[in-house]
XYZ file of C-alpha atoms in Angstrom:
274
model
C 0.000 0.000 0.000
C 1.428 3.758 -0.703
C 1.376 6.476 1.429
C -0.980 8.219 -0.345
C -3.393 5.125 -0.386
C -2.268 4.633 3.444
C -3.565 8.507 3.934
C -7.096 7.921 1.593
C -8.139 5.282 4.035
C -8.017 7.832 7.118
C -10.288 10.321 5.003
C -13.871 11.167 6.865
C -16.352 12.211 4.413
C -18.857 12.432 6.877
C -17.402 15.111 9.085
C -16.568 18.588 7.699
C -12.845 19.414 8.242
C -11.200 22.708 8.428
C -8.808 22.715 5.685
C -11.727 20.982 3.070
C -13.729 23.915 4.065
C -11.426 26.478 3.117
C -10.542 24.823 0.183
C -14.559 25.296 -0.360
C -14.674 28.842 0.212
C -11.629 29.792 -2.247
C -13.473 27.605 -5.067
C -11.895 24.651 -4.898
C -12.697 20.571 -5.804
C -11.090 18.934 -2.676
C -13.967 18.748 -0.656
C -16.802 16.753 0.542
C -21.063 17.459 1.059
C -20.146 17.630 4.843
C -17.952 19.930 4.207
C -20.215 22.417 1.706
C -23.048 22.231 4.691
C -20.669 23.221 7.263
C -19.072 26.096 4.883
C -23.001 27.183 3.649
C -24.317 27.167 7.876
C -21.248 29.370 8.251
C -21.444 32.069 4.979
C -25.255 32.542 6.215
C -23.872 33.778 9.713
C -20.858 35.646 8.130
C -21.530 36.112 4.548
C -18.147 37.459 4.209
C -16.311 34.306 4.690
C -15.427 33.893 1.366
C -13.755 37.747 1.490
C -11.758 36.679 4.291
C -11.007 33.589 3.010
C -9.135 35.408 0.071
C -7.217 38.033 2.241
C -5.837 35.992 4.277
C -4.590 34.244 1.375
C -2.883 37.204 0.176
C -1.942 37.911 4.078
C 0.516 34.942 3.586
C 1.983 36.140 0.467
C 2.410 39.618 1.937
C 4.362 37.844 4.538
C 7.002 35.147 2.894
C 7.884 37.980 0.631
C 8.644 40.213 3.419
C 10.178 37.651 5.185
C 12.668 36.706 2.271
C 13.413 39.745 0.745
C 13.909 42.207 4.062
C 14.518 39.911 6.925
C 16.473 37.420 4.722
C 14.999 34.268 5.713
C 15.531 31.194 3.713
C 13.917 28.635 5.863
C 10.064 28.002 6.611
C 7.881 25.667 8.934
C 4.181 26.022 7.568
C 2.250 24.208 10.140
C -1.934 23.979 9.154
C -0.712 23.705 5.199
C -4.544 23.249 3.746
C -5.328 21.751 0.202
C -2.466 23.171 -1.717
C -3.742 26.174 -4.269
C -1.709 28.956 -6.020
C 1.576 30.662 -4.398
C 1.826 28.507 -1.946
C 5.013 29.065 0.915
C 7.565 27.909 -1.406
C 6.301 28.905 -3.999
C 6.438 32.732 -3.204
C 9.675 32.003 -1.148
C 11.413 30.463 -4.158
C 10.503 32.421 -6.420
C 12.455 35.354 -4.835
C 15.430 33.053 -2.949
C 15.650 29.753 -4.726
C 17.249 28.067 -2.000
C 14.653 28.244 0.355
C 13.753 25.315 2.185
C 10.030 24.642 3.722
C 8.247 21.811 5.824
C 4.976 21.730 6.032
C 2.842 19.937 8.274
C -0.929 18.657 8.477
C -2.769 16.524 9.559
C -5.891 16.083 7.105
C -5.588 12.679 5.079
C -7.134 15.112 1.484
C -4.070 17.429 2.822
C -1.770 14.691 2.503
C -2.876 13.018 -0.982
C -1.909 16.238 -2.029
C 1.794 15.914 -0.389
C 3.511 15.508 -3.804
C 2.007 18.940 -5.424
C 3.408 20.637 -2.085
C 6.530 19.256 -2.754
C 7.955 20.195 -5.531
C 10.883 22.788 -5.099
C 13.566 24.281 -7.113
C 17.053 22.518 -7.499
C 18.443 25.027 -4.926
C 16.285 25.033 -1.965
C 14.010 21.747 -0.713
C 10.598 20.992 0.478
C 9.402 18.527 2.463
C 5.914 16.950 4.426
C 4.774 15.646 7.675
C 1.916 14.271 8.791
C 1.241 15.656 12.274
C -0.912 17.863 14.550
C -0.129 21.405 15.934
C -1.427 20.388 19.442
C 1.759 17.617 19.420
C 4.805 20.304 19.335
C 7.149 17.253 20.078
C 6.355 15.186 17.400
C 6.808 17.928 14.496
C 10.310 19.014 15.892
C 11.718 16.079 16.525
C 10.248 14.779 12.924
C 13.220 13.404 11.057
C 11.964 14.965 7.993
C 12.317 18.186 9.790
C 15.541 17.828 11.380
C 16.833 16.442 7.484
C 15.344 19.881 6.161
C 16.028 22.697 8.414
C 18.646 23.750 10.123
C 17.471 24.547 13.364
C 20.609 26.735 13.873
C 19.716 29.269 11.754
C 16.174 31.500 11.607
C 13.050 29.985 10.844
C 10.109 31.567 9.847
C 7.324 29.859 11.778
C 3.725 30.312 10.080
C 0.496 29.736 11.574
C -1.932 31.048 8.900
C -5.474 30.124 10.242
C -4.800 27.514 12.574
C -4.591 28.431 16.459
C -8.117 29.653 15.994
C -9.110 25.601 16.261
C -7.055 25.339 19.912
C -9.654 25.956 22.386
C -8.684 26.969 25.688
C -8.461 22.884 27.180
C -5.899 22.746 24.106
C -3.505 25.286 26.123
C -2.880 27.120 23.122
C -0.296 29.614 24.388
C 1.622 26.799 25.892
C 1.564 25.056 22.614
C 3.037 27.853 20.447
C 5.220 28.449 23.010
C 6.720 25.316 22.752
C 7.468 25.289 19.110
C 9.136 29.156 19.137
C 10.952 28.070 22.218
C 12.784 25.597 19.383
C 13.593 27.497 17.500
C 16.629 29.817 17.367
C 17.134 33.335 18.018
C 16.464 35.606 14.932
C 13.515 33.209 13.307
C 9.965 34.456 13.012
C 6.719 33.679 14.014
C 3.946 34.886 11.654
C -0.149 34.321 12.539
C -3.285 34.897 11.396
C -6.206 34.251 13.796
C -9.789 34.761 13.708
C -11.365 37.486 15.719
C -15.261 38.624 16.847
C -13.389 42.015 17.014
C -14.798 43.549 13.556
C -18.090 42.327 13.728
C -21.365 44.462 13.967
C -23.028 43.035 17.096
C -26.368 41.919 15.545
C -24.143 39.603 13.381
C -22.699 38.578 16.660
C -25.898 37.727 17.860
C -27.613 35.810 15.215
C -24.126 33.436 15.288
C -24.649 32.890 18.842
C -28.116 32.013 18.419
C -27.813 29.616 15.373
C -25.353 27.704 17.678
C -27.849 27.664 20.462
C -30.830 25.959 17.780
C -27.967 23.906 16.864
C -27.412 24.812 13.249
C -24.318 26.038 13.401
C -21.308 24.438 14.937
C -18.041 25.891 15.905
C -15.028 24.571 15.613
C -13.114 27.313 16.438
C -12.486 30.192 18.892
C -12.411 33.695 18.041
C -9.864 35.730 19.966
C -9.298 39.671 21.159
C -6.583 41.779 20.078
C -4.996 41.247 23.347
C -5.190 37.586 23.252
C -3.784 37.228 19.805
C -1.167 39.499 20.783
C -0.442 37.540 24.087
C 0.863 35.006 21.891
C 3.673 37.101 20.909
C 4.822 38.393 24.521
C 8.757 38.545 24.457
C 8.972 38.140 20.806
C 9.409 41.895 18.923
C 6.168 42.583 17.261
C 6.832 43.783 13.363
C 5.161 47.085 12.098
C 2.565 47.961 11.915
C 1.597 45.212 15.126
C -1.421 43.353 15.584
C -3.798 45.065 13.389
C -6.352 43.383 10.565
C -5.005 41.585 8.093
C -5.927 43.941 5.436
C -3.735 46.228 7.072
C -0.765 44.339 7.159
C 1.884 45.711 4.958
C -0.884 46.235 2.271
C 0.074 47.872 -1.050
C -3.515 48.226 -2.437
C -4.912 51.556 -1.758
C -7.628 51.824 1.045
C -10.524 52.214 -0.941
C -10.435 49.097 -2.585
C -9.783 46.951 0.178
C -12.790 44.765 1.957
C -14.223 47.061 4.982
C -12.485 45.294 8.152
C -16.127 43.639 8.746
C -15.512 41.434 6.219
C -12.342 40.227 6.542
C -12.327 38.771 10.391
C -8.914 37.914 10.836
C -5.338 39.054 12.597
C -2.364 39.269 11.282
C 0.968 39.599 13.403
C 4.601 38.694 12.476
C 6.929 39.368 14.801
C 11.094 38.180 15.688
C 12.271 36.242 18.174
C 15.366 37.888 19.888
């Protein structure tokens, strides 16, 4: 049996998961009925999701980009890959330093079908895959595929685009990040995106809550404050322009033609570790 036959037989096409979903929202195949329902029960609450969806796509490419060409980074863990689509890490990395090297890591069985797309790389740099869950810090830096990789001597850009939003509180997310920057050595990055109640208008607010309460709408995630997304980065130096929306970030189109900040419902933070 292959891997990616090994990975098939783990897939749940019953049960909406996070990264089909998104792959959902930005028009893509990789996905399931479970999936659509979940994605549909959530666009009637936030009919934006599809907006935000997209930014924080571009979010990401704002950020390897700066991450390659100012702070000079050549090395990349991407943990919460999703369904691979267009400019993915390595491919806006490489295409500006060739000899970048990434590892990315998820844990969806679609995710990992998909493995051999992710890893393609230029001759220079190298890319590589592992099969593991964010809440099990141990498991993805000790991964031998990592260690082979990386050089976890030099900076690492650590990015976690979409994916602490899905540790609740029991999952000690704080603790967990921690972990993984602890790791890693002085001068890498840690770049986030996390999902947020912050931007929208309370009667939106309200009909959420009470679609969860009639049970037709089920979170699986955990919107945070400014000052708990920004708790994640205490001791590390916060980039400008900070925590602010993703829109904001670094954001070369002009401010009239970006989304209003109620549609786009996300974070975005990159910040060094000394």
């Amino acid at each position: 049996m292959t891997d990616a036959e090994a990975w098939s037989d783990r897939i749940d096409t019953t049960t909406p998961h996070p990264a089909r979903r998104y792959n959902y929202w930005l028009g893509g195949k990789d996905n399931f009925a479970a999936d659509r329902e979940s994605g549909d029960a959530i666009a009637r609450v936030y009919p934006a999701i599809r907006t935000t969806a997209l930014e924080n796509r571009a979010f990401l490419q704002r950020a390897v980009r700066f991450l390659t060409r100012e702070a000079g980074i050549r090395q990349f863990l991407d943990i919460g890959t999703g369904i691979p689509t267009a400019d993915n890490t390595h491919e806006v990395a490489q295409s500006i330093a060739p000899d970048s090297r990434i590892v990315y890591v998820d844990n969806d069985p679609i995710v990992l079908t998909h493995a051999r797309a992710l890893l393609t790389s230029t001759a220079q740099g190298a890319t590589a895959y592992i099969d593991a869950d964010l809440r099990d810090p141990a498991s993805i830096m000790s991964n031998e595929s990592l260690v082979k990789t990386l050089d976890l001597q030099q900076p690492v850009a650590l990015m976690l685009i979409a994916i602490v939003h899905f540790l609740f509180d029991e999952d000690r997310p704080y603790e967990t990040v921690g972990r993984i920057v602890d790791a890693l050595p002085a001068g890498s990055y840690v770049v986030m995106t996390h999902g947020t109640s912050d931007f929208v208008p309370k009667e939106l607010r309200e009909y959420g809550e009470a679609e969860v309460r009639a049970g037709r709408l089920k979170l699986d995630a955990v919107g945070r404050s400014r000052d708990e997304v920004a708790k994640f980065f205490d001791g590390l130096e916060v980039v400008e322009p900070g925590v602010v929306p993703i829109v904001e970030w670094r954001n070369e189109v002009p401010q009239d033609d970006r989304p209003p900040l109620a549609d786009t419902a996300l974070y975005g933070v990159v910040a060094r570790k000394r």
